[in-house]
mmCIF file of C-alpha atoms in Angstrom:
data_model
loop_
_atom_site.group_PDB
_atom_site.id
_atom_site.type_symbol
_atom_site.label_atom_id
_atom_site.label_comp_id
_atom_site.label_asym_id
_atom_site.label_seq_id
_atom_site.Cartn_x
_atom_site.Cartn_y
_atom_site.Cartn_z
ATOM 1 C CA UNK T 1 -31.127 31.575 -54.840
ATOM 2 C CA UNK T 2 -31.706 34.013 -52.377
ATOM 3 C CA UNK T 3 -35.307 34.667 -50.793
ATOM 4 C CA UNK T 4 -34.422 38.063 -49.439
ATOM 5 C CA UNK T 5 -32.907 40.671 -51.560
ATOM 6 C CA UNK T 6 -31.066 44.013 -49.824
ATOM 7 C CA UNK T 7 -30.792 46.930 -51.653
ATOM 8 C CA UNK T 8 -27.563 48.375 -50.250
ATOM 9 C CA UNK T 9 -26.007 50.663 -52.672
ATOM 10 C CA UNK T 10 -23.153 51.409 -50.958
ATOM 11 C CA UNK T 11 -21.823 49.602 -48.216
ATOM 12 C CA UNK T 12 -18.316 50.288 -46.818
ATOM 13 C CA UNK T 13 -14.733 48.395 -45.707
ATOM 14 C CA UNK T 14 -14.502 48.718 -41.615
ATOM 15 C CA UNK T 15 -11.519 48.781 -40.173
ATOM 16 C CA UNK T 16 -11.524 48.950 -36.660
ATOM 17 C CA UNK T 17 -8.466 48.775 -33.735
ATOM 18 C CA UNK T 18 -9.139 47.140 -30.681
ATOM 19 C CA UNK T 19 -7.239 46.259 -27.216
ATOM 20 C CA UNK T 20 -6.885 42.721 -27.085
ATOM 21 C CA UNK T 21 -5.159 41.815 -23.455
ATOM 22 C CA UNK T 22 -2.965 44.776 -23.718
ATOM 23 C CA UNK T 23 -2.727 44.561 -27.297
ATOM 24 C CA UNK T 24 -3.391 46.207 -30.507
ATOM 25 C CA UNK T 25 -5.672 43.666 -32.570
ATOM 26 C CA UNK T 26 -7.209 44.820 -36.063
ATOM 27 C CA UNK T 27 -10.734 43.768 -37.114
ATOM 28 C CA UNK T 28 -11.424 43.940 -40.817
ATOM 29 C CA UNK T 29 -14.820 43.689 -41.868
ATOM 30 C CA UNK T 30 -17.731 44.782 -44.398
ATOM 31 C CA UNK T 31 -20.180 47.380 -42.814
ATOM 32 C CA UNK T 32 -23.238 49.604 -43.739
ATOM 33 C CA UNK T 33 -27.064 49.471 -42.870
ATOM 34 C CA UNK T 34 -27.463 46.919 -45.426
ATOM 35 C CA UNK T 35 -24.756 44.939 -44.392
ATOM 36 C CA UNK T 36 -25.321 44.730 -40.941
ATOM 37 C CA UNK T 37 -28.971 43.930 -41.685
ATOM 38 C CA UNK T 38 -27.847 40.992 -43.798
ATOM 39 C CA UNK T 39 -25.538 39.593 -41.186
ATOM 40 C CA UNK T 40 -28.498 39.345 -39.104
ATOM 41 C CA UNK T 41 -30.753 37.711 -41.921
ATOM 42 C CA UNK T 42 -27.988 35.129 -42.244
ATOM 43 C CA UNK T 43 -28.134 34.136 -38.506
ATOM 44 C CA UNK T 44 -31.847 33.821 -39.026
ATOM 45 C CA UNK T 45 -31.334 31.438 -41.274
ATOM 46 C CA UNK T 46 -32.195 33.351 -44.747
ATOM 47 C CA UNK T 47 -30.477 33.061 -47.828
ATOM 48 C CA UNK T 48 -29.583 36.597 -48.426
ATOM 49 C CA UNK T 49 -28.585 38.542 -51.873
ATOM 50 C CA UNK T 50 -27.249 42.264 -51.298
ATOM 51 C CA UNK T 51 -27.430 44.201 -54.877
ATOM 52 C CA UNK T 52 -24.222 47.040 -54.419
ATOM 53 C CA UNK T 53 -22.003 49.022 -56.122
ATOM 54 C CA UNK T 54 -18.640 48.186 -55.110
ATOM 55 C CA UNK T 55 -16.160 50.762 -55.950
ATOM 56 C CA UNK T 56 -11.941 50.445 -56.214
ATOM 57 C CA UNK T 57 -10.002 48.463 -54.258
ATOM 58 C CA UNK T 58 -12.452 48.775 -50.777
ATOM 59 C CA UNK T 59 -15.343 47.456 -53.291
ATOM 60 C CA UNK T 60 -13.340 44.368 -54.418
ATOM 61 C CA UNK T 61 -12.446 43.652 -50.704
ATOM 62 C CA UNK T 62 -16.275 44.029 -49.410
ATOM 63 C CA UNK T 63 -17.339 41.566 -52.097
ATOM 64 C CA UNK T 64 -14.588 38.576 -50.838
ATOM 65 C CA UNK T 65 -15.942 39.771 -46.900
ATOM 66 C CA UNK T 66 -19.459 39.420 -47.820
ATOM 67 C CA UNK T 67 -19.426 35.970 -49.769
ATOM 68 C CA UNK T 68 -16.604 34.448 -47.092
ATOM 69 C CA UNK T 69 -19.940 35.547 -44.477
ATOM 70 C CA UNK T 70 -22.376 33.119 -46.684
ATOM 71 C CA UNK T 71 -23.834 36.310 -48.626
ATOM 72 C CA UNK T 72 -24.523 36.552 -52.255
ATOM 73 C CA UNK T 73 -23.332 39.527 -54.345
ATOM 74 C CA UNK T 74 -24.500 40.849 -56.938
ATOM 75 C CA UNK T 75 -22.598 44.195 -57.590
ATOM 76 C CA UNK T 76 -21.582 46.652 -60.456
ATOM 77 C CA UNK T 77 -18.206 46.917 -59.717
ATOM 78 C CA UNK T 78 -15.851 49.885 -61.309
ATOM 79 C CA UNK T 79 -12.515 51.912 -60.493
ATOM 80 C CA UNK T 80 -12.299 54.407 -58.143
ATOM 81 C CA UNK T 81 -12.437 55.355 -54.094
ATOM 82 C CA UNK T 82 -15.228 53.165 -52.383
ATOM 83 C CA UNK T 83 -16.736 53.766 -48.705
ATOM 84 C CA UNK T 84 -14.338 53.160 -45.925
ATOM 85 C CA UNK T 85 -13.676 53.987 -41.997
ATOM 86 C CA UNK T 86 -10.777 53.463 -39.939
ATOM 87 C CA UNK T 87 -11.827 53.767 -35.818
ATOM 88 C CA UNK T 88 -9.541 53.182 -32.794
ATOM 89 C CA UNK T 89 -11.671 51.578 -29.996
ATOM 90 C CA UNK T 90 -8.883 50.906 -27.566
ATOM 91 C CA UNK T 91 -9.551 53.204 -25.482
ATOM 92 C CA UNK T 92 -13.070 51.965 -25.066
ATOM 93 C CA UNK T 93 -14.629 54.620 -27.007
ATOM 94 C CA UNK T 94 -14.449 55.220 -31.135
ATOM 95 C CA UNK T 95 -12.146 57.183 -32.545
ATOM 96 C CA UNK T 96 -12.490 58.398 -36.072
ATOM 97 C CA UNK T 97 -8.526 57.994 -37.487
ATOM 98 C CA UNK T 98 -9.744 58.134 -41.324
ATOM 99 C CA UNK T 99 -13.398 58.442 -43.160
ATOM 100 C CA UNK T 100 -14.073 58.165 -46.746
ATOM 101 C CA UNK T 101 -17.412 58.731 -47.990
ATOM 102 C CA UNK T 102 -16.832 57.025 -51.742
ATOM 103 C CA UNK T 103 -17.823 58.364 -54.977
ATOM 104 C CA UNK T 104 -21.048 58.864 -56.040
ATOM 105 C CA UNK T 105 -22.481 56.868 -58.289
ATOM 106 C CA UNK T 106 -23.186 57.786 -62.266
ATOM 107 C CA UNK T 107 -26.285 57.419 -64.043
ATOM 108 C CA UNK T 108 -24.946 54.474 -65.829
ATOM 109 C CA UNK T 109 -24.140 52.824 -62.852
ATOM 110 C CA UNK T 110 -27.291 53.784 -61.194
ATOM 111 C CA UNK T 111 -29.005 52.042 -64.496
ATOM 112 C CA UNK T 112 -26.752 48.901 -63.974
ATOM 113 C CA UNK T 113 -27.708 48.221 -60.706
ATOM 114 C CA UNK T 114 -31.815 48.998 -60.429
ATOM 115 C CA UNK T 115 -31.388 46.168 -63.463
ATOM 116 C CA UNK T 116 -29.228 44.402 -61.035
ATOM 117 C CA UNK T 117 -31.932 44.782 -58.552
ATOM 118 C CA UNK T 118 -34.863 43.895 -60.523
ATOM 119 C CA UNK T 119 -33.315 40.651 -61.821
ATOM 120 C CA UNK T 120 -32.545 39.253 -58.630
ATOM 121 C CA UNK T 121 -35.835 40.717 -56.644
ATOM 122 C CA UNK T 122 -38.577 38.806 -59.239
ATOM 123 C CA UNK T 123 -37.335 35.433 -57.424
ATOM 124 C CA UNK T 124 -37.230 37.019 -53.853
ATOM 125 C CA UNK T 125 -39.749 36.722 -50.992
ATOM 126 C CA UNK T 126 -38.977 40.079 -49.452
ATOM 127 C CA UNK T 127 -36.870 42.925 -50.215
ATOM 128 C CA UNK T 128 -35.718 45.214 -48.331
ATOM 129 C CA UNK T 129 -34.517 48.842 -49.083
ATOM 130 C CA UNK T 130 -31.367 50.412 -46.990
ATOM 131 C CA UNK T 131 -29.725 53.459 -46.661
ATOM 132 C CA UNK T 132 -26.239 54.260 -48.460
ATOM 133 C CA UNK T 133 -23.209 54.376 -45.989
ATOM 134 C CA UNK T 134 -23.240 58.658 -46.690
ATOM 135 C CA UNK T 135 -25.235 61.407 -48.511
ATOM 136 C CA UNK T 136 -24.904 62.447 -52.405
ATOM 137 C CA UNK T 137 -24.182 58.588 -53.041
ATOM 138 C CA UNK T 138 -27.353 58.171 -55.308
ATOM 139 C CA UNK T 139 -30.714 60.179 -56.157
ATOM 140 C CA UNK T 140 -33.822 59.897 -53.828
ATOM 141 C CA UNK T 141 -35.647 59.291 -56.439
ATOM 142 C CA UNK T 142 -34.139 55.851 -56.981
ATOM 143 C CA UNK T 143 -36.265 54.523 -53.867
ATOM 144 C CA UNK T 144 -39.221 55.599 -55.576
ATOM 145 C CA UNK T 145 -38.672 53.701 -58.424
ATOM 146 C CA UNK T 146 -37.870 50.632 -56.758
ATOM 147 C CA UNK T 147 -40.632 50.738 -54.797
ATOM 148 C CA UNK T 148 -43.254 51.591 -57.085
ATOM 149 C CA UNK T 149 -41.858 48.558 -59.286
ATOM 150 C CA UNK T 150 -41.587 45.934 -56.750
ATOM 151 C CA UNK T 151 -44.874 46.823 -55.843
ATOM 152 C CA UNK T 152 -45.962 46.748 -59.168
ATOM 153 C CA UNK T 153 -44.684 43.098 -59.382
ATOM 154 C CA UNK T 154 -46.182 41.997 -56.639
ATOM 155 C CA UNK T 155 -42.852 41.736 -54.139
ATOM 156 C CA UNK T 156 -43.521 42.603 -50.466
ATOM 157 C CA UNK T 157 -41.331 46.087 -49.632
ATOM 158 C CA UNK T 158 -39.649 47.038 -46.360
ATOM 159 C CA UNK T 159 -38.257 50.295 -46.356
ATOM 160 C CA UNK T 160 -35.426 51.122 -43.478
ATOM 161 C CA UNK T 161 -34.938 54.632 -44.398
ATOM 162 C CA UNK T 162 -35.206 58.458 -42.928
ATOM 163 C CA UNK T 163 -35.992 62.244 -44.345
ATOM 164 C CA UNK T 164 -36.000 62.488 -47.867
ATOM 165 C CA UNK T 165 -35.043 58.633 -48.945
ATOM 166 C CA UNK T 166 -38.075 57.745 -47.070
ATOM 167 C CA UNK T 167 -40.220 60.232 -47.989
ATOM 168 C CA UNK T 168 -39.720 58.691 -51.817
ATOM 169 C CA UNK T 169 -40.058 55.031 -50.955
ATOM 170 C CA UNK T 170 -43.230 56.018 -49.785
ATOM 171 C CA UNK T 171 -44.114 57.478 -52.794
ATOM 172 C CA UNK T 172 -43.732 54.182 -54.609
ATOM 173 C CA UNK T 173 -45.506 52.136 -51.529
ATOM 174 C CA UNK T 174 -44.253 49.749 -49.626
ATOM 175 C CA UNK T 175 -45.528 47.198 -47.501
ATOM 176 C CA UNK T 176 -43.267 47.683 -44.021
ATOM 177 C CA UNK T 177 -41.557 51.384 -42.780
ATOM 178 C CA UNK T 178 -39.314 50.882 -40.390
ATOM 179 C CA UNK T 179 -38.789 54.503 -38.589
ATOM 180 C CA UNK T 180 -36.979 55.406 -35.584
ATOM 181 C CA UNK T 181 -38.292 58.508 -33.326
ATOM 182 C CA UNK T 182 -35.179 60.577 -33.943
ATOM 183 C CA UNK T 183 -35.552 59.783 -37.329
ATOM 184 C CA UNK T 184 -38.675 61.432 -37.186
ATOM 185 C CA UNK T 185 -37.105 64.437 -35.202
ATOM 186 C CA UNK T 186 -34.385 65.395 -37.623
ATOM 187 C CA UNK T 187 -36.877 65.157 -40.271
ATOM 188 C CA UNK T 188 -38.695 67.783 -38.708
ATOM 189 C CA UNK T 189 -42.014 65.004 -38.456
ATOM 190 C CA UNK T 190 -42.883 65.655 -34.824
ATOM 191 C CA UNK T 191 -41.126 68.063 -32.430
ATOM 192 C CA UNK T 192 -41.893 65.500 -29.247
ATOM 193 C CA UNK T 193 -41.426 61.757 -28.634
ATOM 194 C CA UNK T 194 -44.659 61.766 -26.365
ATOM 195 C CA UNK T 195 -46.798 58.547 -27.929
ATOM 196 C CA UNK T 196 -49.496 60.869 -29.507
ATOM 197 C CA UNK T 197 -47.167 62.565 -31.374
ATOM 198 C CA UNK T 198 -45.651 59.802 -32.697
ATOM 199 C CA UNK T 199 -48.733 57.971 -33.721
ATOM 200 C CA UNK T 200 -49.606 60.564 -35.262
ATOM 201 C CA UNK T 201 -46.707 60.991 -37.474
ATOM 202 C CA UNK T 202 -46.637 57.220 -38.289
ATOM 203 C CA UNK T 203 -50.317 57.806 -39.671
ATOM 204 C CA UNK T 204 -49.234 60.781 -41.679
ATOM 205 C CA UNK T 205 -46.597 57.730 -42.688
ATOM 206 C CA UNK T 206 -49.176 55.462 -43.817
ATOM 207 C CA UNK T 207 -50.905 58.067 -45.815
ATOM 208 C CA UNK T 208 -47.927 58.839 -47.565
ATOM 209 C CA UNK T 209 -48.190 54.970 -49.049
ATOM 210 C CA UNK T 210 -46.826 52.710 -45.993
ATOM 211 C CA UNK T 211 -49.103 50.036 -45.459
ATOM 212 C CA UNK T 212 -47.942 49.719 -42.361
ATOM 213 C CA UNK T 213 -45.312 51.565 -40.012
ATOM 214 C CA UNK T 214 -42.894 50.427 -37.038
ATOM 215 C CA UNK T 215 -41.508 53.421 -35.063
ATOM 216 C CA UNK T 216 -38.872 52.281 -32.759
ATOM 217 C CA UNK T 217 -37.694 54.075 -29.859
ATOM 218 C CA UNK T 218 -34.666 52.808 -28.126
ATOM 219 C CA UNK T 219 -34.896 51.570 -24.662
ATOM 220 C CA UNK T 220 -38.708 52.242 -24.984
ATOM 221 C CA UNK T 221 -41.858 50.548 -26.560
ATOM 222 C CA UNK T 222 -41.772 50.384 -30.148
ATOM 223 C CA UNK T 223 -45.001 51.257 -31.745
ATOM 224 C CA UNK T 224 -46.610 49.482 -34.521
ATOM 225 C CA UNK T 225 -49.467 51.428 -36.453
ATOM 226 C CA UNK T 226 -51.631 49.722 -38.940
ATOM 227 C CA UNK T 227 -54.479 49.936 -40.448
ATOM 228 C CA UNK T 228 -57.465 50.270 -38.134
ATOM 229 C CA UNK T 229 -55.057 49.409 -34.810
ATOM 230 C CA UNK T 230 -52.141 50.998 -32.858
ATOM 231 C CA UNK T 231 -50.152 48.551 -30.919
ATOM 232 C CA UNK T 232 -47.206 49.538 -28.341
ATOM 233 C CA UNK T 233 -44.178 46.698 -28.426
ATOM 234 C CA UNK T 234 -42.503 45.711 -25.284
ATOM 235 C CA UNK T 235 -39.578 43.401 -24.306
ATOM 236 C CA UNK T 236 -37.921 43.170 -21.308
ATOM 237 C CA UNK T 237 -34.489 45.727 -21.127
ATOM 238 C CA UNK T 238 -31.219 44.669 -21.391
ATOM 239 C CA UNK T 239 -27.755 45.751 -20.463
ATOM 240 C CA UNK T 240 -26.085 47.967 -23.062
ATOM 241 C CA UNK T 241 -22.869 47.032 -24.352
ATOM 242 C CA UNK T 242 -22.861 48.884 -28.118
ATOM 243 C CA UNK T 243 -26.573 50.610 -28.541
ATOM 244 C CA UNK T 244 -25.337 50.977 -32.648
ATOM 245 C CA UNK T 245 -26.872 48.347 -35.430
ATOM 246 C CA UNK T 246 -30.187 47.649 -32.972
ATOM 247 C CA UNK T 247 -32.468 49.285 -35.114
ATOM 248 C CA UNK T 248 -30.765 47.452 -38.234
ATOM 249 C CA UNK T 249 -31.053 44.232 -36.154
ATOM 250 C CA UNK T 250 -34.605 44.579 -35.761
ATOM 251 C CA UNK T 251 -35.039 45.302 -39.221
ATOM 252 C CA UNK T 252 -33.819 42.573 -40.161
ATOM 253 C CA UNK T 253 -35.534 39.991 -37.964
ATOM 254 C CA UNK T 254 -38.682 41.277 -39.295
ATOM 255 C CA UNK T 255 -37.963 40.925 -42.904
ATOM 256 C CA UNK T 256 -36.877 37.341 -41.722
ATOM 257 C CA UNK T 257 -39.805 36.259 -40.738
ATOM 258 C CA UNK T 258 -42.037 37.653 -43.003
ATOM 259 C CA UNK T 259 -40.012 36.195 -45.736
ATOM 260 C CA UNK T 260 -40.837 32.896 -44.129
ATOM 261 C CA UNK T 261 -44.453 33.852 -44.320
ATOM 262 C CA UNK T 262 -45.131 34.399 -40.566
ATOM 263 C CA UNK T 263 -47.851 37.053 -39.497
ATOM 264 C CA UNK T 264 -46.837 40.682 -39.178
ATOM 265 C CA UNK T 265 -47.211 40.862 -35.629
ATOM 266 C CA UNK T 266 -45.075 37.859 -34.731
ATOM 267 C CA UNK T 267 -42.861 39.300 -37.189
ATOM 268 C CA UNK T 268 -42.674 42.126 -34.987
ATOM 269 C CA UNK T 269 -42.178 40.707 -32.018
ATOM 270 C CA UNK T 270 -38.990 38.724 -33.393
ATOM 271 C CA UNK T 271 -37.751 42.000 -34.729
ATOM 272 C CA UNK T 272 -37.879 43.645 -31.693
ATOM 273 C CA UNK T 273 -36.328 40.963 -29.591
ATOM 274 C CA UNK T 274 -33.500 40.814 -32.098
ATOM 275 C CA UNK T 275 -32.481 44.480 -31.782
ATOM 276 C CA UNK T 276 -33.133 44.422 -27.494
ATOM 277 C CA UNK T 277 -30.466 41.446 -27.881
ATOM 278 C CA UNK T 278 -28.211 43.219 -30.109
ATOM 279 C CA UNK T 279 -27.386 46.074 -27.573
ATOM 280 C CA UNK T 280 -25.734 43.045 -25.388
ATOM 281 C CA UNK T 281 -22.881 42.309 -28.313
ATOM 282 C CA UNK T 282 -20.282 44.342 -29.773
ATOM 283 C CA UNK T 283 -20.792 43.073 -33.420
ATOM 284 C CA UNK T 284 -23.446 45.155 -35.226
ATOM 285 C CA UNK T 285 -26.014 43.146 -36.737
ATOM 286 C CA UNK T 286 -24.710 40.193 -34.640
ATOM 287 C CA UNK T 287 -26.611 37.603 -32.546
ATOM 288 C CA UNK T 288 -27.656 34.169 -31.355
ATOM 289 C CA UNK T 289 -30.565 32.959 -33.372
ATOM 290 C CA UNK T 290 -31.939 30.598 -30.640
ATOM 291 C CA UNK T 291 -31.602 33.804 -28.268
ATOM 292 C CA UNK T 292 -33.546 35.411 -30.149
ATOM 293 C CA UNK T 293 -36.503 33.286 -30.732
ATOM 294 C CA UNK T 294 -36.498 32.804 -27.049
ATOM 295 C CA UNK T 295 -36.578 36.059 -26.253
ATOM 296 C CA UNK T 296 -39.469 36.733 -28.393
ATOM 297 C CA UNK T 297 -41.554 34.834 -26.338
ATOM 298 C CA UNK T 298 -41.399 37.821 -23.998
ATOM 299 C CA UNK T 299 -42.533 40.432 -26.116
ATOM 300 C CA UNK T 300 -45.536 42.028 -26.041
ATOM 301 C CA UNK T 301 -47.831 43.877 -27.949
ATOM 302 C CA UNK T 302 -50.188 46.176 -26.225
ATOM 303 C CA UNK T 303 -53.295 47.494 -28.449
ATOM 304 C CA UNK T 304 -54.065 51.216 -27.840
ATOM 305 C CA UNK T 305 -57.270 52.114 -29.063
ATOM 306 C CA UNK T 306 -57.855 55.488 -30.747
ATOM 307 C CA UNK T 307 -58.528 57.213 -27.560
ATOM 308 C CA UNK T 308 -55.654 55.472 -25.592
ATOM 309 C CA UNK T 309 -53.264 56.565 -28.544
ATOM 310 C CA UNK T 310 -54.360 60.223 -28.412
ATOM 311 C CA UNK T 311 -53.595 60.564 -24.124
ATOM 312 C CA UNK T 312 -51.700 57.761 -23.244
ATOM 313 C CA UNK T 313 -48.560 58.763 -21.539
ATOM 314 C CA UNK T 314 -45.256 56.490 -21.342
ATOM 315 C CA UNK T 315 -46.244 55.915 -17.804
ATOM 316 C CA UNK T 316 -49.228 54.768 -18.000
ATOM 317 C CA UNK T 317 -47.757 52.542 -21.230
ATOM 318 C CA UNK T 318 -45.513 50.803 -18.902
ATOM 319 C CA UNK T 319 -47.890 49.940 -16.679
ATOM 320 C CA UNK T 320 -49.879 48.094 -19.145
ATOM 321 C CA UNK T 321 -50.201 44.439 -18.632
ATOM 322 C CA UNK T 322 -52.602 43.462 -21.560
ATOM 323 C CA UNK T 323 -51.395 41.107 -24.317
ATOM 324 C CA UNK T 324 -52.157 40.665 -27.468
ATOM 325 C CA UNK T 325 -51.469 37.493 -29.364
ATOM 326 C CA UNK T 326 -53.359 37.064 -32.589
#
């Protein structure tokens, strides 16, 4: 029985060409924000349970992808065109060949799988709510719901979501928003990335029913904003390789270890070294468990009192050498 439940309501069939030694070598494999962040769950060591809709023949070959990776399914499965890319990377860049977004889904299978969902999260530690591989796949308002529920039930909510999806996961409460700061830009939340600006949005965040908010912002501090404290999260760079699936890397750490009870901040800290270790791979939502927990040794978080959030410039952030290690 799982201990971590994913809501990914639509995740996709990848099928990527690559150049192996001169020659063409095809990698099959599931994909989408939920996906990836299970992958990474699994190499922590969780037993994971992703609650889908698996559509047509890409559906049915997701499902045998997912369970041959160690990952429960529990999907309402039906006919017709499911998710799916086809890339060319030998060039060393992507190339889109083919995209299909899938169909959306109908209110009776949106009714199928929150039941889906609320059967397997009452025996779950965390879960956590992804994105759906495109737009139009499934009402906002679904997030809401879920939320509000799980909440309800007492079941610990991370949200990994942006603009309107998040804006209704809020509305239900959750206990973990994981942003990013372009998130935040398209949504039209701050027009900057200075660190005042973004505090300040993650607040706004918290008032909107996050207990507590993660902002990450690619090869810079993350910033964790909670009640009463503002912390900036650093870990020492690495050396980019594929920059895609970090954010659903750290994600994914972080519901890890708060699923095995560990305190928010150290949850943090593993999070963040998971998705600074990610960039180093070519598999999204791949990595070296051991790694990781090593690497987390060398994170830290630096508190920012009020004042310090309101001026502080990225600068003067890096130059920080205070740690704090509840």
């Amino acid at each position: 029985m799982a201990d971590v439940v994913v809501f990914a309501p639509s995740p996709l069939l990848t099928v990527t060409l690559e150049d192996e030694a001169g020659s063409a070598d095809i990698h099959v494999h599931a994909g989408g924000q939920g996906v990836w962040q299970a992958r990474m769950l699994r190499t922590l060591g969780r037993d994971v349970a992703i609650c889908a809709a698996l559509i047509g023949e890409t559906g049915r070959a997701v499902r045998h992808l997912l369970e041959d990776e160690g990952i429960e399914v529990h999907a309402v499965e039906r006919a017709g065109h499911g998710a799916a890319y086809v890339h060319d990377r030998r060039a060393g860049q992507r190339e889109p060949v083919a995209e299909l977004p899938g169909d959306a889904l109908t209110r009776h299978d949106l009714d199928e799988l929150y039941a889906v969902v609320l059967r397997e999260a009452m025996n779950a530690r965390v879960v956590l709510l992804s994105g759906p591989a495109t737009d139009g796949v499934l009402p906002d308002d679904v997030y809401r719901r879920l939320a509000a529920d799980l909440a309800a039930a007492g079941i610990p909510v991370v949200a990994d979501l942006a603009g309107t999806r998040l804006a209704a996961a809020l509305a239900g409460g959750v206990h973990v928003a994981k942003v990013s700061q372009d998130e935040l830009v398209d949504a039209g939340a701050v027009t900057g990335t200075s660190v005042p600006e973004l505090v300040a949005a993650a607040r706004r965040l918290r008032q909107a029913g996050a207990h507590n908010v993660v902002v990450t912002r690619s090869d810079r501090p993350a910033l964790l904003v909670e009640a009463g404290s503002t912390h900036a999260v650093r870990v020492p760079a690495m050396e980019e390789v594929d920059v895609r699936g970090a954010g659903d890397s750290f994600t994914a750490a972080l519901v890890a270890a708060l699923a095995d009870g560990e305190p928010l901040h150290d949850a943090v800290r593993i999070g963040v070294a998971a998705g600074a270790l990610n960039v180093t791979r070519h598999g999204l939502g791949t990595g070296d468990a051991e790694a990781i927990r090593r690497l987390r040794e060398h994170v830290e978080l630096v508190p920012l009192d009020d004042d310090e959030a309101e001026m502080v410039t990225l600068d003067e952030l890096a130059s920080r050498t205070e740690v704090d290690r509840p």
